[in-house]
Coordinates of N, CA and C in Angstrom, one line a residue:
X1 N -2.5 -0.1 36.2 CA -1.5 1.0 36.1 C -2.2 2.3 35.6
X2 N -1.8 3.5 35.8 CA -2.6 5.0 35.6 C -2.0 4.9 34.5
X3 N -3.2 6.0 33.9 CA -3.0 6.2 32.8 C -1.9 7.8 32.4
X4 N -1.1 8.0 33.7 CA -0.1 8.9 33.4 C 1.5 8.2 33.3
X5 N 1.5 7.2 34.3 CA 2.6 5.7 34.2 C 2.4 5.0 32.8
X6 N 1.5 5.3 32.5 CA 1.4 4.5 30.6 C 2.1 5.3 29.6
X7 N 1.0 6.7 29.8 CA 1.9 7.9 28.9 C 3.2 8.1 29.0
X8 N 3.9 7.8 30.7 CA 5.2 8.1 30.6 C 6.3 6.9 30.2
X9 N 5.7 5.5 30.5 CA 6.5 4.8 29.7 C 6.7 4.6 28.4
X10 N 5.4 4.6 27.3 CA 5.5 5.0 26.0 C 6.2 5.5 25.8
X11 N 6.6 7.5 26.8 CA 7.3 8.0 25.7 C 8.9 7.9 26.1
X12 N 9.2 6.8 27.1 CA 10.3 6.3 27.0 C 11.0 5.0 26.3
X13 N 10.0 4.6 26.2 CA 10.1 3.3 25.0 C 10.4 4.0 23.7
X14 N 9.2 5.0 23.4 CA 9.8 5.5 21.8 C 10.9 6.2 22.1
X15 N 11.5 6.5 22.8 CA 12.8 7.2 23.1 C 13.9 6.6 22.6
X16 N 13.9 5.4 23.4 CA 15.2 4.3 23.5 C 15.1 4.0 21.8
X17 N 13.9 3.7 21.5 CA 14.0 3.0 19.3 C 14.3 4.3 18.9
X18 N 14.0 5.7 19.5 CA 14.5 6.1 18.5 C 16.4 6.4 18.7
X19 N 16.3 6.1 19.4 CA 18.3 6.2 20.1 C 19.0 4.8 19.2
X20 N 18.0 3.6 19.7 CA 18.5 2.2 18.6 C 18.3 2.5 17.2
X21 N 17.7 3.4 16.9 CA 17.4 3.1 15.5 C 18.8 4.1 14.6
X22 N 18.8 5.4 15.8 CA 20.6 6.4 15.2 C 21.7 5.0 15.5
X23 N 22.1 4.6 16.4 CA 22.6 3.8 16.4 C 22.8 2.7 15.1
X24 N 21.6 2.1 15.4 CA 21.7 0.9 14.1 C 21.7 1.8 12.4
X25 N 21.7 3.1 12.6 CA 21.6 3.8 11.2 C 20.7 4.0 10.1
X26 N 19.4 3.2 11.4 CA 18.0 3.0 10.8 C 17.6 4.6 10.6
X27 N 16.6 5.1 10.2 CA 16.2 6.3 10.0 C 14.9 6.4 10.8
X28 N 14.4 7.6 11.4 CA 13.6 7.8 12.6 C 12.8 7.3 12.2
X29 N 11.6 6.6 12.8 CA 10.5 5.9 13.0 C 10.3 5.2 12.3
X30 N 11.4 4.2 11.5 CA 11.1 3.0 10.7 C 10.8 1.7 11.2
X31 N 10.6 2.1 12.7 CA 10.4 1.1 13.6 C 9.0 1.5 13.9
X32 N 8.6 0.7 14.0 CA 7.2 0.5 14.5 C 6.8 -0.6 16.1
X33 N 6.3 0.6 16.8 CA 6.0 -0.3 18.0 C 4.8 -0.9 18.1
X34 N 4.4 -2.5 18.5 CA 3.3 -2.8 18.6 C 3.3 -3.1 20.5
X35 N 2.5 -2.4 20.8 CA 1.8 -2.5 22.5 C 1.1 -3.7 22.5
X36 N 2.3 -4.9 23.5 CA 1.4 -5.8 23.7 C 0.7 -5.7 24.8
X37 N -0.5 -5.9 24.7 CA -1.9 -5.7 25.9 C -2.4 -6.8 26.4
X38 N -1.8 -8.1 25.8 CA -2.2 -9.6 26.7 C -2.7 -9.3 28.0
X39 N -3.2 -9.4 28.5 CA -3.6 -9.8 30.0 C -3.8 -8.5 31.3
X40 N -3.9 -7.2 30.1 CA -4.0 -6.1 30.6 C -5.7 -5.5 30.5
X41 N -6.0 -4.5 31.0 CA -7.7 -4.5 31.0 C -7.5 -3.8 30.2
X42 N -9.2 -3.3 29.7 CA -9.5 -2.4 28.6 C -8.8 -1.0 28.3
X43 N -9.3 -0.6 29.9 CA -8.8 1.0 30.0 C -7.4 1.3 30.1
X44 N -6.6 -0.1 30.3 CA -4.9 0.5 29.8 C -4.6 0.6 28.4
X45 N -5.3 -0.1 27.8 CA -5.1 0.4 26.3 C -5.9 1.7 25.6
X46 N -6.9 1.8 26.4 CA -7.4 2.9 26.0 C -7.0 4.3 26.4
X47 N -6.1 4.1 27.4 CA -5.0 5.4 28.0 C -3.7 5.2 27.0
X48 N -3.3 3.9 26.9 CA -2.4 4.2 25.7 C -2.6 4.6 24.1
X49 N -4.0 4.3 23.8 CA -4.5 4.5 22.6 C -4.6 6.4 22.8
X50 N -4.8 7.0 23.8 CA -4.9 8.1 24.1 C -3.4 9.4 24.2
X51 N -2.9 8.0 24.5 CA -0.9 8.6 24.7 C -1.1 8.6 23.2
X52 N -1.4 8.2 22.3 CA -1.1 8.4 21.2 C -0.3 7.2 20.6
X53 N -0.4 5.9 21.4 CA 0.0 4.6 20.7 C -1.3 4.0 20.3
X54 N -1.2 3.2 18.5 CA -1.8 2.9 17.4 C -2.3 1.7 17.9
X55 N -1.1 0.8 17.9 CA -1.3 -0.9 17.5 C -0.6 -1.4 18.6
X56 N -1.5 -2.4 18.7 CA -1.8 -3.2 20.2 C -1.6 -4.7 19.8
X57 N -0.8 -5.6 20.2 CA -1.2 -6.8 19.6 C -1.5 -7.7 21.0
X58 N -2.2 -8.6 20.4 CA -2.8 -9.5 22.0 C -2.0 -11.2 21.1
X59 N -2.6 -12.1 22.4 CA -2.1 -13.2 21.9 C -3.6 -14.2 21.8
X60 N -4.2 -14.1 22.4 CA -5.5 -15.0 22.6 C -7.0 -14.0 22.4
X61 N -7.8 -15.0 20.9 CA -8.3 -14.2 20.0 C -9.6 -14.0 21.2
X62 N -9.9 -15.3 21.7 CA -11.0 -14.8 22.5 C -11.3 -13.8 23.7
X63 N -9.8 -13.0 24.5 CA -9.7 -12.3 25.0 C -9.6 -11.0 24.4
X64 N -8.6 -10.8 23.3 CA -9.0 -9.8 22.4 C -10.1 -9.2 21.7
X65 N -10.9 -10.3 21.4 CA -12.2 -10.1 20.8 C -13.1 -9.0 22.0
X66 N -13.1 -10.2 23.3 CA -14.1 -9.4 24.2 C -13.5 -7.5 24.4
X67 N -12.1 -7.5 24.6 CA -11.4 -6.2 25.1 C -11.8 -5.2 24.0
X68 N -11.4 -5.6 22.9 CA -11.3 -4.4 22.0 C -13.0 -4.3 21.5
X69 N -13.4 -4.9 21.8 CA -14.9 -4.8 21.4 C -15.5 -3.7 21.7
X70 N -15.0 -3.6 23.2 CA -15.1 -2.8 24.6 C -14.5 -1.5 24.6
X71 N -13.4 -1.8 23.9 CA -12.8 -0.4 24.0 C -13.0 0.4 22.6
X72 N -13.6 -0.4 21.2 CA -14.0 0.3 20.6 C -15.1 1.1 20.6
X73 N -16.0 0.1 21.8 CA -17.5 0.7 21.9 C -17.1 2.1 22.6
X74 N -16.5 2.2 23.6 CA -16.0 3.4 24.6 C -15.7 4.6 23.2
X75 N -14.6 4.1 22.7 CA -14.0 5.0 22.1 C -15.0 5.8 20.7
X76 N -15.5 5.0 20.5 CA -16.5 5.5 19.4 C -17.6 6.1 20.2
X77 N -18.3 6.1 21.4 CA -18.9 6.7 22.2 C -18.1 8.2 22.4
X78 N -17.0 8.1 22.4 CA -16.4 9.7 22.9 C -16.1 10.1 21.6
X79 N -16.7 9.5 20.5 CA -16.5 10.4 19.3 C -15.3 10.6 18.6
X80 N -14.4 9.0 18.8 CA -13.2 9.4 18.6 C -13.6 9.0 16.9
X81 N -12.8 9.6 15.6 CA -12.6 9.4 14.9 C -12.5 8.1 14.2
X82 N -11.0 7.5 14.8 CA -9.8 6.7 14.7 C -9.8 6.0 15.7
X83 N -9.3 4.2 15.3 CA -9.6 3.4 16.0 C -8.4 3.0 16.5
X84 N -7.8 2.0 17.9 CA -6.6 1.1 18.0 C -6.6 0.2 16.2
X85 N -5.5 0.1 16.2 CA -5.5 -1.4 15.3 C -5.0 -2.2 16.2
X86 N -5.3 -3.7 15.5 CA -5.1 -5.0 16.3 C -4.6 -6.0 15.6
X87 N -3.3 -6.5 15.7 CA -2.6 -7.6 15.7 C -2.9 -8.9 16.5
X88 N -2.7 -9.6 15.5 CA -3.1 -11.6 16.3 C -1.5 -11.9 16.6
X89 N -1.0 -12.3 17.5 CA 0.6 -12.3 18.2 C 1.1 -13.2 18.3
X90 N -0.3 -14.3 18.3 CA -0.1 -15.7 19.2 C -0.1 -16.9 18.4
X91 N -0.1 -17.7 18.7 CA -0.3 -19.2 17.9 C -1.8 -19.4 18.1
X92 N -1.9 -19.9 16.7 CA -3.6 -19.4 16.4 C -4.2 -21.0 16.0
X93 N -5.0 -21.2 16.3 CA -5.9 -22.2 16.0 C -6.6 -22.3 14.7
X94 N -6.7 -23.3 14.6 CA -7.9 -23.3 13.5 C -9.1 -23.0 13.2
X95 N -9.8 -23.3 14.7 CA -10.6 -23.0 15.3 C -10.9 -21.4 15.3
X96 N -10.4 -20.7 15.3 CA -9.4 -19.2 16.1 C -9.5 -18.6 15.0
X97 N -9.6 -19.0 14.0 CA -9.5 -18.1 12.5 C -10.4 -17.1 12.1
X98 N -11.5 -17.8 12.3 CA -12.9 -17.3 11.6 C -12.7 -15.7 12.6
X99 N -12.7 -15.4 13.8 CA -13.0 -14.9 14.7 C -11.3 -13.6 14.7
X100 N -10.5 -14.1 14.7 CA -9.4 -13.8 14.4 C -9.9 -13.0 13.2
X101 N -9.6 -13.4 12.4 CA -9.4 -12.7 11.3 C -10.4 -11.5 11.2
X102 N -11.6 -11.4 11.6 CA -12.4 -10.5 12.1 C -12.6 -9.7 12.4
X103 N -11.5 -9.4 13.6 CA -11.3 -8.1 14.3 C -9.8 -8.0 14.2
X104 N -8.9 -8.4 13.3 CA -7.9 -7.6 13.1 C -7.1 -7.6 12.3
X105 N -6.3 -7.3 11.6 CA -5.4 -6.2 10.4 C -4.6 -7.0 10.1
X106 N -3.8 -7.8 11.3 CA -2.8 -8.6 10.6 C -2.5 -9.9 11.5
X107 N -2.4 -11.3 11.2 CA -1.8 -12.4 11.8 C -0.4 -12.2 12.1
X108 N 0.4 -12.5 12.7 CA 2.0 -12.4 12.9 C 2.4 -14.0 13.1
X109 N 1.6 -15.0 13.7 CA 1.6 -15.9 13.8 C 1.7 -17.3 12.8
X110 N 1.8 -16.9 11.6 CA 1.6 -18.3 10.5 C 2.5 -18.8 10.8
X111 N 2.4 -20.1 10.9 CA 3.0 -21.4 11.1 C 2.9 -22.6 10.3
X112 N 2.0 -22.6 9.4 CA 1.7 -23.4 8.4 C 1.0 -23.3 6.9
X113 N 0.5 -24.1 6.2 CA 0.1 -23.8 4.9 C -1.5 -23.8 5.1
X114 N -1.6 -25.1 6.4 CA -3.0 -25.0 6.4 C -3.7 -24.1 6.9
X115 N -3.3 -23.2 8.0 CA -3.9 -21.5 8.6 C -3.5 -20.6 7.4
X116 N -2.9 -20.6 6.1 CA -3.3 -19.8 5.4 C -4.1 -20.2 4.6
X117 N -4.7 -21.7 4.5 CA -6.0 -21.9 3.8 C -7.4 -21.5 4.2
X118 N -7.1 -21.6 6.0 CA -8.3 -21.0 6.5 C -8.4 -19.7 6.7
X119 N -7.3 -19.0 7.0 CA -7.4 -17.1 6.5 C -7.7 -17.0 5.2
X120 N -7.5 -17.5 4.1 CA -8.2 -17.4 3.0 C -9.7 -17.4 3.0
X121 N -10.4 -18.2 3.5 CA -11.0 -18.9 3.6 C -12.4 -17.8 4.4
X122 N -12.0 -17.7 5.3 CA -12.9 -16.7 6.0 C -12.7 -15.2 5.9
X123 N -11.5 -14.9 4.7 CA -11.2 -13.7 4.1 C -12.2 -13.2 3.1
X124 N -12.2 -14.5 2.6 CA -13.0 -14.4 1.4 C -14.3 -14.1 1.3
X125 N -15.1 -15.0 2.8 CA -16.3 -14.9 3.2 C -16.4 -13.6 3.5
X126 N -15.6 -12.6 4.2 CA -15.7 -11.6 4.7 C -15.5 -10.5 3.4
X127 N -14.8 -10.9 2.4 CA -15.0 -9.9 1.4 C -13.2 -8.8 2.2
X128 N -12.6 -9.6 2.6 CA -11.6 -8.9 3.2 C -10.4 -9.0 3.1
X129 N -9.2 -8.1 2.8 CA -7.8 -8.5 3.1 C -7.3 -8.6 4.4
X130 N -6.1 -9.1 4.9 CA -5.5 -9.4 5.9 C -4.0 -9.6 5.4
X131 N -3.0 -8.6 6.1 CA -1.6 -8.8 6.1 C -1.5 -9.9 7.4
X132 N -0.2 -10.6 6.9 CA 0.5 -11.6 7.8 C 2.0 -12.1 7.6
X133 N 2.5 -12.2 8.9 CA 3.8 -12.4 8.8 C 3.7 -14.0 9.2
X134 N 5.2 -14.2 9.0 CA 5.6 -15.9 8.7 C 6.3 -16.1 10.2
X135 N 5.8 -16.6 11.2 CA 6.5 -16.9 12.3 C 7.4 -18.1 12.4
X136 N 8.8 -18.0 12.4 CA 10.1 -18.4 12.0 C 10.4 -19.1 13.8
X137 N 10.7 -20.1 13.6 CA 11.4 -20.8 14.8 C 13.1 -20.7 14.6
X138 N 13.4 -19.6 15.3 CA 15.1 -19.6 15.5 C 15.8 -19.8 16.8
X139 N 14.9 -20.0 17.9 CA 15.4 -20.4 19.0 C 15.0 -21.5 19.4
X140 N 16.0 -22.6 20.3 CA 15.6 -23.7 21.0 C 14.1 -23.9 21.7
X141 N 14.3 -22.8 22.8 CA 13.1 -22.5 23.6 C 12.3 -22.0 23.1
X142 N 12.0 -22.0 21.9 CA 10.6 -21.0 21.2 C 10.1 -22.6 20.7
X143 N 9.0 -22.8 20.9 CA 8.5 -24.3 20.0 C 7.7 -24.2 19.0
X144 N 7.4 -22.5 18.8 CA 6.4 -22.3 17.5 C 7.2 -21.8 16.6
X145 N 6.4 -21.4 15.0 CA 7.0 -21.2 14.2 C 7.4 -22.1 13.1
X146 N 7.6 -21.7 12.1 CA 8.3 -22.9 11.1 C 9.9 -23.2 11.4
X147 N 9.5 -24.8 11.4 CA 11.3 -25.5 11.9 C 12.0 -25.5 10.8
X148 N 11.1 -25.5 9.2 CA 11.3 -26.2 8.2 C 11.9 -24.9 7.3
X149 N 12.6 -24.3 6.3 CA 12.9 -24.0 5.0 C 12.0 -24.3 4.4
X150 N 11.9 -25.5 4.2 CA 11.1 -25.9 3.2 C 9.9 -25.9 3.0
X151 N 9.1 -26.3 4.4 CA 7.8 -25.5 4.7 C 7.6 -24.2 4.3
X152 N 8.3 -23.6 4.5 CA 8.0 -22.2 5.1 C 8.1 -21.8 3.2
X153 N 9.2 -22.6 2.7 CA 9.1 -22.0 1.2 C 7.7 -22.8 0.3
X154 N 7.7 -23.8 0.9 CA 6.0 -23.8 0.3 C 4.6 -23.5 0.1
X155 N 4.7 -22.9 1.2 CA 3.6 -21.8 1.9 C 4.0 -20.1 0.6
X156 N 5.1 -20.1 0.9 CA 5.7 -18.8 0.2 C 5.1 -19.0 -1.8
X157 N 5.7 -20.3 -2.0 CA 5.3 -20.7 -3.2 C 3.6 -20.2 -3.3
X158 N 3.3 -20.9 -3.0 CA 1.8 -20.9 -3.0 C 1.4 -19.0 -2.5
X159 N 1.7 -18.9 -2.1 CA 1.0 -17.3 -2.0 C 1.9 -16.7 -3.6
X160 N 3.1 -16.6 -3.9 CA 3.4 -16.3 -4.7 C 2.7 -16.6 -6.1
X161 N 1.9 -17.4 -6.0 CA 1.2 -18.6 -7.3 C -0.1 -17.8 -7.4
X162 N -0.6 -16.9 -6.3 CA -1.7 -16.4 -6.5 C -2.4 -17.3 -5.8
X163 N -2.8 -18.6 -4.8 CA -3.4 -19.3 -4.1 C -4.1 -18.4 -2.9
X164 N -4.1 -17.4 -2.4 CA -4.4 -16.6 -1.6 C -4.6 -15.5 -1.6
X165 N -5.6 -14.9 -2.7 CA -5.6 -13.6 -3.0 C -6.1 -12.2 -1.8
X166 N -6.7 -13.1 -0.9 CA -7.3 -12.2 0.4 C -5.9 -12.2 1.1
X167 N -4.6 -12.7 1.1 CA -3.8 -12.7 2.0 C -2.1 -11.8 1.5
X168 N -1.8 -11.0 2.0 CA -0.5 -9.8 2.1 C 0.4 -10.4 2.7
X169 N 1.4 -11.1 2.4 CA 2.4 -11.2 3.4 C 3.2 -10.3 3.8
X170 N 3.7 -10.2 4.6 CA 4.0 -8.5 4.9 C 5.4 -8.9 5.6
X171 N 5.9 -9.6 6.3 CA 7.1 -10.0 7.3 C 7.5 -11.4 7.9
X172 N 8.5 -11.5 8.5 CA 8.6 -12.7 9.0 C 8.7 -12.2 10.3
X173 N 8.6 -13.3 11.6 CA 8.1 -12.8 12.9 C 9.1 -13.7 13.9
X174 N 9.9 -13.4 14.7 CA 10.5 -14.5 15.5 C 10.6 -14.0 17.2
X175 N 10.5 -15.1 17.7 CA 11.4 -14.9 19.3 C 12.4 -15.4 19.6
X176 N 13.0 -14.4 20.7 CA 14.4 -14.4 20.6 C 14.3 -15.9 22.0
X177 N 15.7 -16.5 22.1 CA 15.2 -17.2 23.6 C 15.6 -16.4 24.3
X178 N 14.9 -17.0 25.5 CA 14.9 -16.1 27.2 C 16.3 -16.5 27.8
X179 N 17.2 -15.7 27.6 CA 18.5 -15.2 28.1 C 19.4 -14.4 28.3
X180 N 20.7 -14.9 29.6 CA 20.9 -13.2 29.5 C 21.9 -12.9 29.0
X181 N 22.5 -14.0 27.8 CA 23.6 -13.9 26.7 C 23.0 -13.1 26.0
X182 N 24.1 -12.3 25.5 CA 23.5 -11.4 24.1 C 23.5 -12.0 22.7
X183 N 24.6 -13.2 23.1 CA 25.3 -13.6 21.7 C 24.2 -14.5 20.9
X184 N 23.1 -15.4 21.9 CA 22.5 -16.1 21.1 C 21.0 -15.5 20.7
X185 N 21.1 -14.2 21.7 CA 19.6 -13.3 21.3 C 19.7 -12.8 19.9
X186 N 20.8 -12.2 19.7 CA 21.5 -11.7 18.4 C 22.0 -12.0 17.5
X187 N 22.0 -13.5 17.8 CA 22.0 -15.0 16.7 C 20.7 -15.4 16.4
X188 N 19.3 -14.9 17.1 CA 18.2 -15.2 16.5 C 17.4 -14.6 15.7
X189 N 18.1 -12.9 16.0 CA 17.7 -12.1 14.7 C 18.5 -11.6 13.4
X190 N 19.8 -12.4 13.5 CA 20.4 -12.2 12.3 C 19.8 -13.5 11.7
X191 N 19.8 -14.6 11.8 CA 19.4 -15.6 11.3 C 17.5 -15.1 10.6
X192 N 17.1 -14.7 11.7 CA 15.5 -13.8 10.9 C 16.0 -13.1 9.2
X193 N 16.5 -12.2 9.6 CA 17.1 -10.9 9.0 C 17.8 -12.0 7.9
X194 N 18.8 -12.4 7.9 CA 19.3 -13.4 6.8 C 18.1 -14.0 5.8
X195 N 17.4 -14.5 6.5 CA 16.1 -15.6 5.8 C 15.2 -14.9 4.8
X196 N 14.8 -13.2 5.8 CA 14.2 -12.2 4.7 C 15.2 -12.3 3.4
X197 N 16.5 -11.7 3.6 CA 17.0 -11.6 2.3 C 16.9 -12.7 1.5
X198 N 17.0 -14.0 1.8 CA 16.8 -15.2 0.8 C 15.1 -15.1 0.2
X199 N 14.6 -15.2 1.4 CA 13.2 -15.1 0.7 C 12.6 -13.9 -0.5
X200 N 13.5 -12.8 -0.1 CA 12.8 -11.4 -1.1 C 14.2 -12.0 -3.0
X201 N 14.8 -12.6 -2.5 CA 15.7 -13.1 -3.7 C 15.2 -14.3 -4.1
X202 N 14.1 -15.1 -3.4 CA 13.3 -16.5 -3.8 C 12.2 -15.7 -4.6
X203 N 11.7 -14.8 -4.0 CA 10.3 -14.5 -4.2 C 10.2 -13.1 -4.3
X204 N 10.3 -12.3 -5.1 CA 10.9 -11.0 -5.4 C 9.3 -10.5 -5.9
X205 N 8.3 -11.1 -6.2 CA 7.2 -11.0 -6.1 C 6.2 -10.4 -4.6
X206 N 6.4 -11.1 -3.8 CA 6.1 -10.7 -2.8 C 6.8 -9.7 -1.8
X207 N 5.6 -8.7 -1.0 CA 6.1 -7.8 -0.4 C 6.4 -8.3 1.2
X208 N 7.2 -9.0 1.4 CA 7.9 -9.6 2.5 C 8.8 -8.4 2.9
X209 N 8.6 -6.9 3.5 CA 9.5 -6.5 3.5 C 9.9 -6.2 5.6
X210 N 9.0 -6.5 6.2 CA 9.0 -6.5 7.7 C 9.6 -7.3 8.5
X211 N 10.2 -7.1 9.9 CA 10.6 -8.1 10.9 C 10.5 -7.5 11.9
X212 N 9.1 -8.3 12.5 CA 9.1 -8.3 13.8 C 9.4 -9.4 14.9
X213 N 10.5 -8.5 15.4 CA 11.7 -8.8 16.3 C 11.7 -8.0 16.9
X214 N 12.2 -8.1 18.7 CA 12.4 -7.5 19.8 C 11.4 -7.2 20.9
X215 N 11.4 -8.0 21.8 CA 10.6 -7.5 22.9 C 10.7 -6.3 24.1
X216 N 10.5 -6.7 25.2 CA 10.7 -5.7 26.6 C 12.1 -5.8 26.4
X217 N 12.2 -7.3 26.3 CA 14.4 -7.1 27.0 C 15.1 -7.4 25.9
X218 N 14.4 -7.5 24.8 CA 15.7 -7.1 23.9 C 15.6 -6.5 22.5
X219 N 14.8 -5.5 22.8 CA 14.1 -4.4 21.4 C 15.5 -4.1 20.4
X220 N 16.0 -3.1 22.0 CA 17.5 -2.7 21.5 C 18.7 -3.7 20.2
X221 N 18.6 -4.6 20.7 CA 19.5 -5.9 20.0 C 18.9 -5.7 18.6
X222 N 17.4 -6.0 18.9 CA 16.6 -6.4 17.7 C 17.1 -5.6 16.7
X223 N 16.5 -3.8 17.2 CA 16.5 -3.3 16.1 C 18.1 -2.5 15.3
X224 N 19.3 -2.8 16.0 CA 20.6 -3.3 15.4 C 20.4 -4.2 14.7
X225 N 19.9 -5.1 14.7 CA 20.2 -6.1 13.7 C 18.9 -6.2 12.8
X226 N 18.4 -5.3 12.2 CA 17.4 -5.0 11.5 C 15.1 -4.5 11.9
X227 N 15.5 -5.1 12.9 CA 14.1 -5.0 12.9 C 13.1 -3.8 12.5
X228 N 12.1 -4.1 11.6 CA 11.0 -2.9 12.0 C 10.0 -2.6 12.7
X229 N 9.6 -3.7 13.8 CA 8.5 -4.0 14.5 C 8.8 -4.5 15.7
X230 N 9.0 -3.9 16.9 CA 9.2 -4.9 18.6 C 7.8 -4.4 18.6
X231 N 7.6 -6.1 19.3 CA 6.7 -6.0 20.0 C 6.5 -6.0 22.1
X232 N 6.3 -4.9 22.2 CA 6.5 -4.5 24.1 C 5.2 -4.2 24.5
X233 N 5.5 -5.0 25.8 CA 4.1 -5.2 26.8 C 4.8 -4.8 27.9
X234 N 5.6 -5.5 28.6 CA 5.8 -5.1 29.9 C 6.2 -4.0 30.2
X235 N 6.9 -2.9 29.3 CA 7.8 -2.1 29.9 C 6.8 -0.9 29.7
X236 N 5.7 -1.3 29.0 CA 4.6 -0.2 29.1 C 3.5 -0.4 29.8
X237 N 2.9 -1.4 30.4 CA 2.1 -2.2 30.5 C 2.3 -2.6 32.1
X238 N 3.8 -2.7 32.5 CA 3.8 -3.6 34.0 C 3.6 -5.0 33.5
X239 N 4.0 -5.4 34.9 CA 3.6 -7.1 35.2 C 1.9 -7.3 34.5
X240 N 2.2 -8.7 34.5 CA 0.6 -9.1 34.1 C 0.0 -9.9 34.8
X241 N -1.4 -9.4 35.0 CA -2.1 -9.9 36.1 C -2.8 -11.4 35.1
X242 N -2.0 -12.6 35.8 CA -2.4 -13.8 34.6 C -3.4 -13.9 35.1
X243 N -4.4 -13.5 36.2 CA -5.7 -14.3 36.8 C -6.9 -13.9 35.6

């Protein structure tokens, strides 16, 4: 896609959050868009990094690794100041950590206690912080995420306890399921949005104050029912070329 079809969907995307956000009563730009770039080439992020969109999040660390490598080399070659930031989106391996953690800012994906042992872990080696949100299973069709309460409050425990000092929790993260009812998209972000409030009343210690919620087709919903973070690929991005 050109890089004037990128600039112009961007600044219809920030258009629409900022219309959902009068709507939902949110206040201008408390929403934060993350550009998802999965399976898109270098140079469309770097036409969007040029529209003047920040943060990009990918889902697979080893394709990310290679792209932004690429496009920071570029971009630091033209003297740019300021870099993309990069979000991990995806369900992450263990394997996936060291490398992960490496080249970007924040996980969105935790799903367990044991990936925050190893973001610890290779945090520490690196001498580095790392924010991360808590990826919440609230829909049938979504198979990742914590199924558990109780998991998910153990993990919480333990960062609360000081067990992870390289690690910020910053949000909880969910997908909505794929359909074209509104009722149960909008049942998967109040149930998000619910959970923050128990957790910031569990754990009043930590700064859990984020939810990223809302994609291409249902940002809008999202950020009515609280969200600070959609994350959109397609509607800026196009179809994706899976080859």
């Amino acid at each position: 896609m050109g890089s004037s079809m990128i600039a112009e969907n961007l600044n219809d995307i920030k258009n629409q959050i900022h219309l959902a956000e009068e709507k939902a009563g949110a206040k201008k730009d408390s929403v934060r868009l993350c550009a998802v770039s999965k399976f898109h080439p270098a140079q469309d992020v770097i036409d969007a990094f040029e529209a003047g969109q920040i943060l990009f999040g990918e889902n697979r660390v080893q394709e990310a690794n290679e792209k932004f490598t690429e496009i920071n080399t570029t971009l630091s070659g033209r003297g740019e100041k300021s870099l993309p930031e990069l979000h991990i989106i995806g369900t992450l391996q263990s394997n996936k950590v060291k490398k992960a953690v490496a080249i970007s800012s924040c996980i969105q994906s935790v799903d367990r206690i044991e990936l925050l042992e190893e973001i610890e872990k290779h945090c520490s080696s690196l001498g580095k912080q790392i924010s991360v949100f808590f990826e919440i299973h609230t829909a049938e069709d979504s198979k990742s995420g914590y199924q558990d309460e109780t998991e998910l409050f153990k993990s919480l425990e333990r960062c609360a306890k000081g067990d992870f000092p390289h690690i910020i929790p910053q949000g909880l993260m969910t997908m909505a399921p794929f359909v074209e009812e509104e009722a149960p998209i909008r049942k998967s972000f109040i149930t998000l949005r619910k959970l923050r409030e128990t957790v910031n009343e569990k754990y009043p210690s930590l700064p859990i104050k984020e939810l990223s919620m809302g994609m291409s087709g249902d940002f809008k919903i999202a950020i009515e029912e609280g969200s600070t973070m959609v994350r959109i690929g397609t509607a800026i991005f196009g179809k994706r070329d899976y080859q």
